[in-house]
Coordinates of C-alpha atoms and ligand atoms in Angstrom, one line a residue:
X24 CA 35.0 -5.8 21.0
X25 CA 32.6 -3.0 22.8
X26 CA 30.2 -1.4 20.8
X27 CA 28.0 1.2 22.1
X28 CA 24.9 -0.5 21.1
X29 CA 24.0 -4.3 20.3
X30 CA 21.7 -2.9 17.4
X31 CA 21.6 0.3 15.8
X32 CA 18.7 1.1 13.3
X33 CA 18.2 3.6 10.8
X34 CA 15.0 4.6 9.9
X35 CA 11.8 5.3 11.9
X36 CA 9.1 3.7 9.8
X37 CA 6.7 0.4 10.8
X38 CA 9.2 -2.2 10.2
X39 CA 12.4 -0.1 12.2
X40 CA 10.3 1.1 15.1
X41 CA 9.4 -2.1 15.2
X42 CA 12.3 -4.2 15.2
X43 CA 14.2 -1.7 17.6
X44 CA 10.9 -1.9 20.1
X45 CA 10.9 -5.6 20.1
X46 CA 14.8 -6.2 20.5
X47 CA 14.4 -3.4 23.1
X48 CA 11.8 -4.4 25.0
X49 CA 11.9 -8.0 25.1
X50 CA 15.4 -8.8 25.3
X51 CA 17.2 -6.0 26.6
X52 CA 18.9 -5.1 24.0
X53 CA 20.7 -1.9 23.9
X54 CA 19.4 -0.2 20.8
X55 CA 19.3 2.9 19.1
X56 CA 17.6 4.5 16.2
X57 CA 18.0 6.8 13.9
X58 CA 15.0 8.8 11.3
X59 CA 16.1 11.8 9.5
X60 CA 12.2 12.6 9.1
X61 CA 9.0 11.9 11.1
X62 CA 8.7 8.5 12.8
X63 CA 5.8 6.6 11.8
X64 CA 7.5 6.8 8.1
X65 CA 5.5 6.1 5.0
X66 CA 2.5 4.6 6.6
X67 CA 1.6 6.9 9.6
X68 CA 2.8 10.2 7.7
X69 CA 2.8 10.0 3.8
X70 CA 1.2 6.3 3.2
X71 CA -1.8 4.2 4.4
X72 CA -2.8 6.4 7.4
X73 CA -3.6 9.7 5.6
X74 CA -4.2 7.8 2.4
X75 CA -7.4 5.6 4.3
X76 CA -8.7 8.8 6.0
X77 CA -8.7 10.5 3.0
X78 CA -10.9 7.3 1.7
X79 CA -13.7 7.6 4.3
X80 CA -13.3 11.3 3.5
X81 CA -14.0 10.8 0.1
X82 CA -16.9 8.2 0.7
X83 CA -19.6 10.5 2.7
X84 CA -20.4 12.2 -0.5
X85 CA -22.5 9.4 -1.5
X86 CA -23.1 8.4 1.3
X87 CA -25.9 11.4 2.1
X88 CA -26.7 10.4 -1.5
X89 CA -28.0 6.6 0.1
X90 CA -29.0 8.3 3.0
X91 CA -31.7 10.4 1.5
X92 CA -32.7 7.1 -0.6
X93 CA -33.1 5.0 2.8
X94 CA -35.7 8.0 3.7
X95 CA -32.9 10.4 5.1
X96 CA -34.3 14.1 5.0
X97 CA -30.4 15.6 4.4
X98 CA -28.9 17.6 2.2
X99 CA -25.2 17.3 1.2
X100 CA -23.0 20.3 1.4
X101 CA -19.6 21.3 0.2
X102 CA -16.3 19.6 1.4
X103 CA -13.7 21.7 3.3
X104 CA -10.6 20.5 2.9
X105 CA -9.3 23.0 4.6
X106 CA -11.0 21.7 7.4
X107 CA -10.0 18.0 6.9
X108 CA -6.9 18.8 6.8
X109 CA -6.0 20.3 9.7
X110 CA -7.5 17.7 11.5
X111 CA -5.8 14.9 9.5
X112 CA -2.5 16.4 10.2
X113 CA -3.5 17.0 14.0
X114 CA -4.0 13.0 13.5
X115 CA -0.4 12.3 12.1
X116 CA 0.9 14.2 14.9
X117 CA -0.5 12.8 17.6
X118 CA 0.5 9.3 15.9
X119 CA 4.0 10.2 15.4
X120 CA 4.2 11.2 19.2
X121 CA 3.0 7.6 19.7
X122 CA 5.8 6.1 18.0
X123 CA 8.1 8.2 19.7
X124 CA 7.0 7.3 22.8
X125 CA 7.1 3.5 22.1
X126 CA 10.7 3.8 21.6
X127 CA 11.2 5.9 24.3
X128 CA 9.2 3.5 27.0
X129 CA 11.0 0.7 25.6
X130 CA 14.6 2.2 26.5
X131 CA 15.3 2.8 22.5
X132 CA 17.6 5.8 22.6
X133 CA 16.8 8.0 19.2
X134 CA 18.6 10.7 17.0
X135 CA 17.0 12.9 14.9
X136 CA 19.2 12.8 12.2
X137 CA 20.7 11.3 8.6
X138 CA 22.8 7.8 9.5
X139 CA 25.3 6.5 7.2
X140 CA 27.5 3.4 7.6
X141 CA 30.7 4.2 7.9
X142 CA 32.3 0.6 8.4
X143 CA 30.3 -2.8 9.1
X144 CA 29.7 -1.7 12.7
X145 CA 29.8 2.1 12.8
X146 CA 27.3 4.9 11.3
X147 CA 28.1 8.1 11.2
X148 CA 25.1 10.9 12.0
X149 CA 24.5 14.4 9.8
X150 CA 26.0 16.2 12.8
X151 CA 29.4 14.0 12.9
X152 CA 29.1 12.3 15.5
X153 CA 29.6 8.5 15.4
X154 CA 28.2 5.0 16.8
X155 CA 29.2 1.5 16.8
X156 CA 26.9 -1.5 16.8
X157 CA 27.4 -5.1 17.0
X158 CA 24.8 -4.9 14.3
X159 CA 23.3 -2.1 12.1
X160 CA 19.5 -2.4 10.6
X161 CA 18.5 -0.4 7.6
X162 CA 14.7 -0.3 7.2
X163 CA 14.7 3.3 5.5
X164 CA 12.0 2.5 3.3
X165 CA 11.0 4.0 -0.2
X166 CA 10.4 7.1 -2.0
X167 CA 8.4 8.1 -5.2
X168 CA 9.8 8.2 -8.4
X169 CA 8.7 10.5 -11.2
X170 CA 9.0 9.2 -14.8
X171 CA 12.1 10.9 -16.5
X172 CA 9.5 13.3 -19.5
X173 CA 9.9 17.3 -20.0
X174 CA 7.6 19.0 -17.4
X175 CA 7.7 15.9 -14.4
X176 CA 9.0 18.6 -12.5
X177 CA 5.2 20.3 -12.0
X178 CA 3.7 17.4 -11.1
X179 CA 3.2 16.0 -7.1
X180 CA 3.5 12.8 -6.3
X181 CA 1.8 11.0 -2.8
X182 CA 4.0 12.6 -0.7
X183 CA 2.7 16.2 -1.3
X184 CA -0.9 15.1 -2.1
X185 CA -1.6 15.3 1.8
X186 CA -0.6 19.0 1.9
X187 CA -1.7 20.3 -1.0
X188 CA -3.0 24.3 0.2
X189 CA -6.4 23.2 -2.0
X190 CA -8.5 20.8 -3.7
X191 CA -7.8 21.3 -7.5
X192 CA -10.9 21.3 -9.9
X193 CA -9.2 19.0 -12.4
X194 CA -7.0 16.3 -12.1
X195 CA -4.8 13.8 -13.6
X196 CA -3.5 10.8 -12.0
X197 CA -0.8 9.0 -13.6
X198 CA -0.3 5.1 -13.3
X199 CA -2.2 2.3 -12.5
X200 CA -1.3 0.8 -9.4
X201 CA -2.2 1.0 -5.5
X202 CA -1.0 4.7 -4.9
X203 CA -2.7 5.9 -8.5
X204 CA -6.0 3.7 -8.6
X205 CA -6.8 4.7 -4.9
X206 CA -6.2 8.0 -5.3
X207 CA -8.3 8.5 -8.6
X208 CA -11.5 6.7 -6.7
X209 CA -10.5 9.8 -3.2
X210 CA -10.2 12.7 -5.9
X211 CA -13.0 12.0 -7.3
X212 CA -14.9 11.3 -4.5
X213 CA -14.0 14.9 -3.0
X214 CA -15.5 16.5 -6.1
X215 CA -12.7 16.8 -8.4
X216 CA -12.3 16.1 -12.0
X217 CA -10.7 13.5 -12.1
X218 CA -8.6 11.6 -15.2
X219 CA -6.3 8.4 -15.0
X220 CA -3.9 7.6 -17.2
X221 CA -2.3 4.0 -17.4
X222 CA 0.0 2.8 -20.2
X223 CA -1.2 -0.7 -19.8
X224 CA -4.1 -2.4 -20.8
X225 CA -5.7 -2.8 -17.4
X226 CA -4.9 -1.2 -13.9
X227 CA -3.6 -3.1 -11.2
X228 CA -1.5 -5.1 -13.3
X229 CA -0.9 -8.2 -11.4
X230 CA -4.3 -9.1 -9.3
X231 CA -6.7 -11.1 -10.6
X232 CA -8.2 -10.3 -13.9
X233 CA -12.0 -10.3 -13.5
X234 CA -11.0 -8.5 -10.2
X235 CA -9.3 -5.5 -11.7
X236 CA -11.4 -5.2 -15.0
X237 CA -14.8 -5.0 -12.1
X238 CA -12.8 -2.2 -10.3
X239 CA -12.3 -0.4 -13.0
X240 CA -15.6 -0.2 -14.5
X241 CA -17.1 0.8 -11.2
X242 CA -14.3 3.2 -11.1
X243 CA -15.4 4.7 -14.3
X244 CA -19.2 4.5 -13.5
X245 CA -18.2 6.5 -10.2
X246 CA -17.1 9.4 -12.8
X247 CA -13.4 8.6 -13.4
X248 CA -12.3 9.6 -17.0
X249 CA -10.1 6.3 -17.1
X250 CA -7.8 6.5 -20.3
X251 CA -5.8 2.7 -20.5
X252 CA -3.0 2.6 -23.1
X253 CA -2.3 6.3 -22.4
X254 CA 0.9 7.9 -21.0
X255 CA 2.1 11.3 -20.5
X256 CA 4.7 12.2 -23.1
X257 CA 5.3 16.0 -22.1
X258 CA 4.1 18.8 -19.5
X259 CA 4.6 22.5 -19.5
X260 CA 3.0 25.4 -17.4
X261 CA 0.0 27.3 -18.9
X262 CA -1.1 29.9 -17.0
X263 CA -2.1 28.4 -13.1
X264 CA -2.6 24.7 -15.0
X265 CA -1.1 22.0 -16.5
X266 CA -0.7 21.6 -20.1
X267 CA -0.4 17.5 -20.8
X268 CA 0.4 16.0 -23.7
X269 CA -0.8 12.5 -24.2
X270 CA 0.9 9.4 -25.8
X271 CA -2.9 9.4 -28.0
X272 CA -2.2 12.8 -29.3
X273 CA -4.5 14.7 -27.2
X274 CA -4.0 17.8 -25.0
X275 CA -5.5 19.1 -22.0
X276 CA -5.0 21.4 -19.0
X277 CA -5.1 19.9 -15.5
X278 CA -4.7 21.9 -12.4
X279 CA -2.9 19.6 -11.1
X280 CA -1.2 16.0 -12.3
X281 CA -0.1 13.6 -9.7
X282 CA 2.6 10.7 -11.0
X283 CA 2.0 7.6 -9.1
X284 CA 4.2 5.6 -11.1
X285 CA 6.4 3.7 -8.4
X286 CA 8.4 3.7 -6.1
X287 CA 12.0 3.2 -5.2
X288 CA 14.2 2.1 -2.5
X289 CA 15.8 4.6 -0.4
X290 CA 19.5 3.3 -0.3
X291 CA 21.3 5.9 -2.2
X292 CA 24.2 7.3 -0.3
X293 CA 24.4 5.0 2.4
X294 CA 27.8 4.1 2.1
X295 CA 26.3 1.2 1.0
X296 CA 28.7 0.1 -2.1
X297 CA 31.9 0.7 -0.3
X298 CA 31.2 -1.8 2.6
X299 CA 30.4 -4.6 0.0
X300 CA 26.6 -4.4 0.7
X301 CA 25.1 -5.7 -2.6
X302 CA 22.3 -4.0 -4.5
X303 CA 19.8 -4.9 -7.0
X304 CA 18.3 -3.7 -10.8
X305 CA 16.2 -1.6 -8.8
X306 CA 18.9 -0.4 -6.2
X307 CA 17.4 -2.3 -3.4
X308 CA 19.3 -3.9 -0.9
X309 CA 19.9 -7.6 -1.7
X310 CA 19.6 -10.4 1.9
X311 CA 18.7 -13.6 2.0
X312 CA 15.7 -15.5 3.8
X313 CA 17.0 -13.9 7.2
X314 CA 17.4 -10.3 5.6
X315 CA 21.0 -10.6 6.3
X316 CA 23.0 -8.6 3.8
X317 CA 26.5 -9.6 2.1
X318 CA 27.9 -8.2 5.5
X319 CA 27.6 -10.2 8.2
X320 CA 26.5 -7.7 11.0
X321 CA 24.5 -5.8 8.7
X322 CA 20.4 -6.3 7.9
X323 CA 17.8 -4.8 6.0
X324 CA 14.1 -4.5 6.4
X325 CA 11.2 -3.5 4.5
X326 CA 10.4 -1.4 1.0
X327 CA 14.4 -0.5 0.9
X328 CA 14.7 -4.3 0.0
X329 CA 12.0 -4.2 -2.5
X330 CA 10.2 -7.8 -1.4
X331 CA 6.7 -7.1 -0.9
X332 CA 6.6 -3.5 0.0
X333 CA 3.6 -3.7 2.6
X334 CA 3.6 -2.5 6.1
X335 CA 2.5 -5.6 7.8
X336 CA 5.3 -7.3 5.8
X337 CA 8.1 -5.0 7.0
X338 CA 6.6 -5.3 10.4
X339 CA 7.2 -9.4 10.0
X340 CA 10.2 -9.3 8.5
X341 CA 11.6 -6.7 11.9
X342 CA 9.9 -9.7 14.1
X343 CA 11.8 -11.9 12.6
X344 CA 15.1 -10.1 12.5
X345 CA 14.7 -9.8 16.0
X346 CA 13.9 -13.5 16.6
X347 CA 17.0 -14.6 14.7
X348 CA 19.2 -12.3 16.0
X349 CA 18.4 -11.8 19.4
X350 CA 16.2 -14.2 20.2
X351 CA 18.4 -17.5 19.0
X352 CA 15.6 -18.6 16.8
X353 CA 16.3 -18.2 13.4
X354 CA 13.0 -17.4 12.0
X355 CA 12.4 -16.2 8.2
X356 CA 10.1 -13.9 7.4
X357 CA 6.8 -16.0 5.7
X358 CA 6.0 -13.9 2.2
X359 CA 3.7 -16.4 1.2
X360 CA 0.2 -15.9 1.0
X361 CA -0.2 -12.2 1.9
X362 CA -3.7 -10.7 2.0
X363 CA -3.6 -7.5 0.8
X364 CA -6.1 -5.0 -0.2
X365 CA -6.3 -2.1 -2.3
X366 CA -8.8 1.0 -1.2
X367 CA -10.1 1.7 -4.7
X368 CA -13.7 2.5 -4.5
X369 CA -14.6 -0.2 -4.3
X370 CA -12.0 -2.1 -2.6
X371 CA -10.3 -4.8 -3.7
X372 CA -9.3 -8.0 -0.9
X373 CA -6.8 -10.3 -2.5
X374 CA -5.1 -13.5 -0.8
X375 CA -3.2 -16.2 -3.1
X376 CA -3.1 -16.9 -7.0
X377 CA -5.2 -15.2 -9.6
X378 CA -7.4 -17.3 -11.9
X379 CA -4.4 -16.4 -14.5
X380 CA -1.3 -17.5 -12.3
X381 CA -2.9 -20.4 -10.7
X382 CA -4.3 -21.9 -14.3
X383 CA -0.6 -21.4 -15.2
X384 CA 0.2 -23.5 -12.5
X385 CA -2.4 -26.5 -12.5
X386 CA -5.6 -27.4 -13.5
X387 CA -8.2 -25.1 -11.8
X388 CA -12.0 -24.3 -11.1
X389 CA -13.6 -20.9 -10.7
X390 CA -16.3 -20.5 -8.9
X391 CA -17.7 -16.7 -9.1
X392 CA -20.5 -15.0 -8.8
X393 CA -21.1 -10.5 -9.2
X394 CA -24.0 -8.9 -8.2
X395 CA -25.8 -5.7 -6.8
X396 CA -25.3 -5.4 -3.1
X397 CA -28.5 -5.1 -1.4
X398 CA -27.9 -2.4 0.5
X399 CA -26.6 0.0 -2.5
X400 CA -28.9 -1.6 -4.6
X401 CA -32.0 -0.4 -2.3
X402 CA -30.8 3.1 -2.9
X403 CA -30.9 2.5 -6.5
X404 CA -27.0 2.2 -7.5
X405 CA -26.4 -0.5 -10.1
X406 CA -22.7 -0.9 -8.5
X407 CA -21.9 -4.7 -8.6
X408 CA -19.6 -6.4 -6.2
X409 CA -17.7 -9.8 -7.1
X410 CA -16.8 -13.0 -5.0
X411 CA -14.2 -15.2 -6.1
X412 CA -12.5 -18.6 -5.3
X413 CA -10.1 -20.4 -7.8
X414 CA -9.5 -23.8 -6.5
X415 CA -7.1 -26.8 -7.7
X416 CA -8.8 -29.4 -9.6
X417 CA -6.8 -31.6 -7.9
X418 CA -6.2 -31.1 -4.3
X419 CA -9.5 -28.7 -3.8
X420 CA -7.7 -26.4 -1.6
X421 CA -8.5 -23.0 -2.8
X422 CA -5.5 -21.0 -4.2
X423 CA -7.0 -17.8 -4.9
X424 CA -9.8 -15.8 -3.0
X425 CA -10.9 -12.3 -4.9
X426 CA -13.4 -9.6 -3.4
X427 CA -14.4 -6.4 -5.2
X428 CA -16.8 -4.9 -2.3
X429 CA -17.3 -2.3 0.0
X430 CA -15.2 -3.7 2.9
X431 CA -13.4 -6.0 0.8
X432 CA -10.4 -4.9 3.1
X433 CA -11.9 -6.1 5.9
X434 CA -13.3 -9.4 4.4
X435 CA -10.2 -10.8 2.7
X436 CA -8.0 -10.7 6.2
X437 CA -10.7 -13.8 7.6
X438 CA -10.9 -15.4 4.2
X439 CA -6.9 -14.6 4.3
X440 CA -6.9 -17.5 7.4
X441 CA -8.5 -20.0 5.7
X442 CA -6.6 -19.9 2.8
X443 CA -3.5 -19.8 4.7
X444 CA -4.6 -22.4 6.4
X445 CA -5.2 -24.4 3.6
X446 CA -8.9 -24.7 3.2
X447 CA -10.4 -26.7 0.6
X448 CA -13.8 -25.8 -1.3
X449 CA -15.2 -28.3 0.5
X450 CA -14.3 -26.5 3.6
X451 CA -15.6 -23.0 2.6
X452 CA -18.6 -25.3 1.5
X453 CA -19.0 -26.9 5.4
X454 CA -19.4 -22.9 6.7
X455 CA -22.6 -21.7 7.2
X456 CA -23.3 -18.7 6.1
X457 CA -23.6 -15.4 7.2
X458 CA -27.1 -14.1 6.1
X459 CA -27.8 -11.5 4.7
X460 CA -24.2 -10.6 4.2
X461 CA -22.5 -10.0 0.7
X462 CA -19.6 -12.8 2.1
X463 CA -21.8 -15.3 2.5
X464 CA -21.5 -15.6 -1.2
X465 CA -18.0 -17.4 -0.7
X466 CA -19.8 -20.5 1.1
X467 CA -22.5 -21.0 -1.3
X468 CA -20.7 -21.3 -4.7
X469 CA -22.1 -24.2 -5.5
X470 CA -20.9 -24.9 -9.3
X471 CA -17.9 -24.0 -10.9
X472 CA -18.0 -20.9 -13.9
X473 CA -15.2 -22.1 -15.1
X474 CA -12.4 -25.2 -15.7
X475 CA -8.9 -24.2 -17.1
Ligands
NDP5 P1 3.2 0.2 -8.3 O1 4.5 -0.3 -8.6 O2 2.1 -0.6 -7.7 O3 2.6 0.8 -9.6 C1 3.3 1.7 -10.4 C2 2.4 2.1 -11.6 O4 3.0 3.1 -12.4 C3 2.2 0.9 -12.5 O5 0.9 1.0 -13.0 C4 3.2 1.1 -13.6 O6 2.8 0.6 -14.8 C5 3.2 2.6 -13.7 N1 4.4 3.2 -14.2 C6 5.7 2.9 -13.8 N2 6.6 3.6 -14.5 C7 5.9 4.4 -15.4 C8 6.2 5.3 -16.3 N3 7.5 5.6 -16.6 N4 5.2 6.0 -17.0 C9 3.9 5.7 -16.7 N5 3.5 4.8 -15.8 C10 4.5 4.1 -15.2 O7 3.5 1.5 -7.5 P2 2.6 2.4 -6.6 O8 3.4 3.7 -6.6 O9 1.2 2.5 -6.9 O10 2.7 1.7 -5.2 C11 4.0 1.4 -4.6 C12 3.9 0.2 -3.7 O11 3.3 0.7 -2.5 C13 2.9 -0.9 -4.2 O12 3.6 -1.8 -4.9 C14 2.4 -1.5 -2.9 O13 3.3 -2.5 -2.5 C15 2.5 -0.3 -1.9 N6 1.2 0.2 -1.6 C16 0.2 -0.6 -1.0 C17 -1.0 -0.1 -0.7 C18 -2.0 -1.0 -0.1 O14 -1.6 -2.1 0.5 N7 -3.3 -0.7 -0.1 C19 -1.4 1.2 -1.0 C20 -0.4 2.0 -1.6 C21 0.9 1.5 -1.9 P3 3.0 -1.0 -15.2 O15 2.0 -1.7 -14.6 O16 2.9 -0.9 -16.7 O17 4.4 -1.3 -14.8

């Protein structure tokens, strides 16, 4: 049978652009893609891109504060968002154009519309008109979801945030993971009021214990009115605020409430149902190790199938689609072991078990140390940071590795090797270290904190 393309993609995010660019490019595939929105998706226009500019943004505040500590005669002035952000959207742009042009220069012919499947090897676009492919990819991604309470309706989520006409003077963040713990520490580092609340008993639920409980204190010493065990129960317009009702009985008016409260796949009104593609509890898209779907010629990628919804991951999992597919290799996408950080302030690197999960699992040591960086503590900041390895009583590799520290990002992709690797204590032990550095901690644990 002819098709007019070997592989149709919808959506323009990292892990789409990417698969279509690859199959493209390096095997002369015809392919085409489809985005009914900006390319770049998530990441490059709503997500990590604007969301980690608007974290160095947020961090020069205190910086001049250091500055004038190390000696520094300078004097901090106001922040003009106004300003920021017509250069952080002059930055999306040009970005965007970027990704357009990859797919262009790798022969990737692209529409600028809404796909749909209409059978297992045909989509149909918003204008009508209709393709077939010998396979179809969806990688369309996520969106925000708003909890279902009277008033959700005036509240923004992290898709708006990056437009917003002005800074508010008060705000309240609602939730407690990634998008909501890394946007309390930017708000408040761009001089707004600033309140969280979580309904849990610690934010970012999940990580490491120690880890999270050091992030928030430090993001409660920064000036974040943390509220844990608290939820939103209602929100109504008073006057140019917010009036919020808290599950705790109190009330207050914000100027403006962001939900970050999760997110879900975008797989609604696909077609999806009709062709026999299977969907989960969550209304992701359900494939097996090769992100095949319950149809044969059709795939799915990234946050829409609700694995681990990071962009290097959806970027992997595209290689890999790509690699089985068109390459003749079948290749699944590795999910274990994922470095990750979050860009609290500070930041949070995370590879492997917590101290919790891997104690679960086997017997375990901890070896830990917190302390006061030298070069915040010169300018007189009592901020600690932490260093963390869990490691298995029995076969000494280390299962867990835990940073809270400015640059933690950066730090836990090179620990993120070893680990991966397999390194034992022993083997962190072997590295010299890196002096004066705040990593160098990690090679000279020398007793365990802990057994469990
Ligand atoms: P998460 O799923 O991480 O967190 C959602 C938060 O909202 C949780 O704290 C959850 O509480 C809370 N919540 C859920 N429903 C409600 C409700 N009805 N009322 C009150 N609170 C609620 O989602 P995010 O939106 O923060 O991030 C989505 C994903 O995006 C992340 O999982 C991550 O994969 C990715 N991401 C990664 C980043 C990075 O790598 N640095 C940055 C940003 C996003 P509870 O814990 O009790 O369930």
């Amino acid at each position: 049978m002819n098709f007019d393309y070997d592989l149709f993609v919808i959506g323009g995010g990292s892990g789409g652009v990417r698969a279509a660019r690859v199959a493209a490019g390096e095997t002369g595939a015809k392919v085409a893609l489809a985005e009914e929105d900006r390319y770049g998706g998530t990441c490059v226009i709503r997500g990590c891109v604007p969301k980690k500019l608007m974290v160095f943004a947020s961090e020069y505040a205190t910086m001049v504060e250091d500055a004038q500590a190390y000696g520094w005669d300078i004097q901090p002035g106001g922040f003009n968002w106004g300003k920021f952000k017509v250069k952080l959207h002059a930055e999306l742009d040009r970005l965007e154009a970027i990704y357009r042009n990859i797919l262009k220069n790798n022969g990737v012919e692209t529409f600028d519309a809404r796909a749909k499947l209409v059978d297992a090897h045909t989509v149909e676009l918003s204008d009508g008109t209709r393709k077939s492919a010998k396979h179809i990819l969806i990688a369309t991604g996520g969106h925000p979801v708003k909890p279902d309470i009277p008033g959700a309706e005036l509240a923004i989520t992290s898709n708006e945030i990056f437009h917003l006409d002005e800074l508010p003077k008060t705000m309240l963040i609602v939730g407690g993971g990634y998008i909501a713990s890394e946007f309390a520490g930017i708000m408040n580092g761009l001089g707004v009021k600033t309140t969280q609340f979580y309904r849990g008993a610690q934010i970012l639920r999940g990580f490491d214990d120690e880890a999270r409980g050091l992030v928030c204190e430090e993001m409660c010493q920064a000036g974040i009115d943390v509220h844990l065990g608290t939820n939103v129960l209602e929100m109504r317009k008073e006057g140019d605020q917010i009036w919020v009702k808290a599950t705790n009985g109190d009330e207050r008016l914000f100027d403006q409430v962001m939900f970050a409260t999760g997110r879900a796949p975008n797989a609604d009104d696909l077609g999806l149902e009709a062709l026999g593609v299977e969907r989960g509890r969550k209304g992701q898209i359900i494939v097996d190790d090769y992100s095949q779907t319950a149809v044969p010629s059709i795939y799915a990628i990234g946050d829409v199938t609700d694995r681990v919804n990071l962009t290097p991951v959806a970027i992997r999992e595209g290689m890999a689609f790509v690699e089985t597919v068109f390459k003749g290799n079948p290749t699944k996408p590795d999910h274990e072991l994922i470095p990750t950080a979050i860009f609290t302030q500070p930041e949070m690197g995370t590879v492997g078990l917590s101290e919790e999960d891997a104690a679960e699992q086997e017997p375990i040591e901890v070896y830990a140390t917190s302390f006061k960086p030298m070069q915040q503590s010169f300018a007189g900041r009592a901020q600690r940071v932490l260093m963390k390895l869990v490691v298995s009583k029995a076969s000494r590799k280390v299962l867990g590795c835990h940073i809270v520290a400015p640059g933690a990002g950066e730090m836990i992709q090179l620990a993120g090797i070893a680990v991966k690797m397999g390194a034992t204590k022993e083997d962190f032990d072997r590295t010299v270290a890196v002096h004066p550095t705040m990593s160098e901690e990690l090679v000279t644990l020398k007793r365990p904190v802990r057994s469990a």
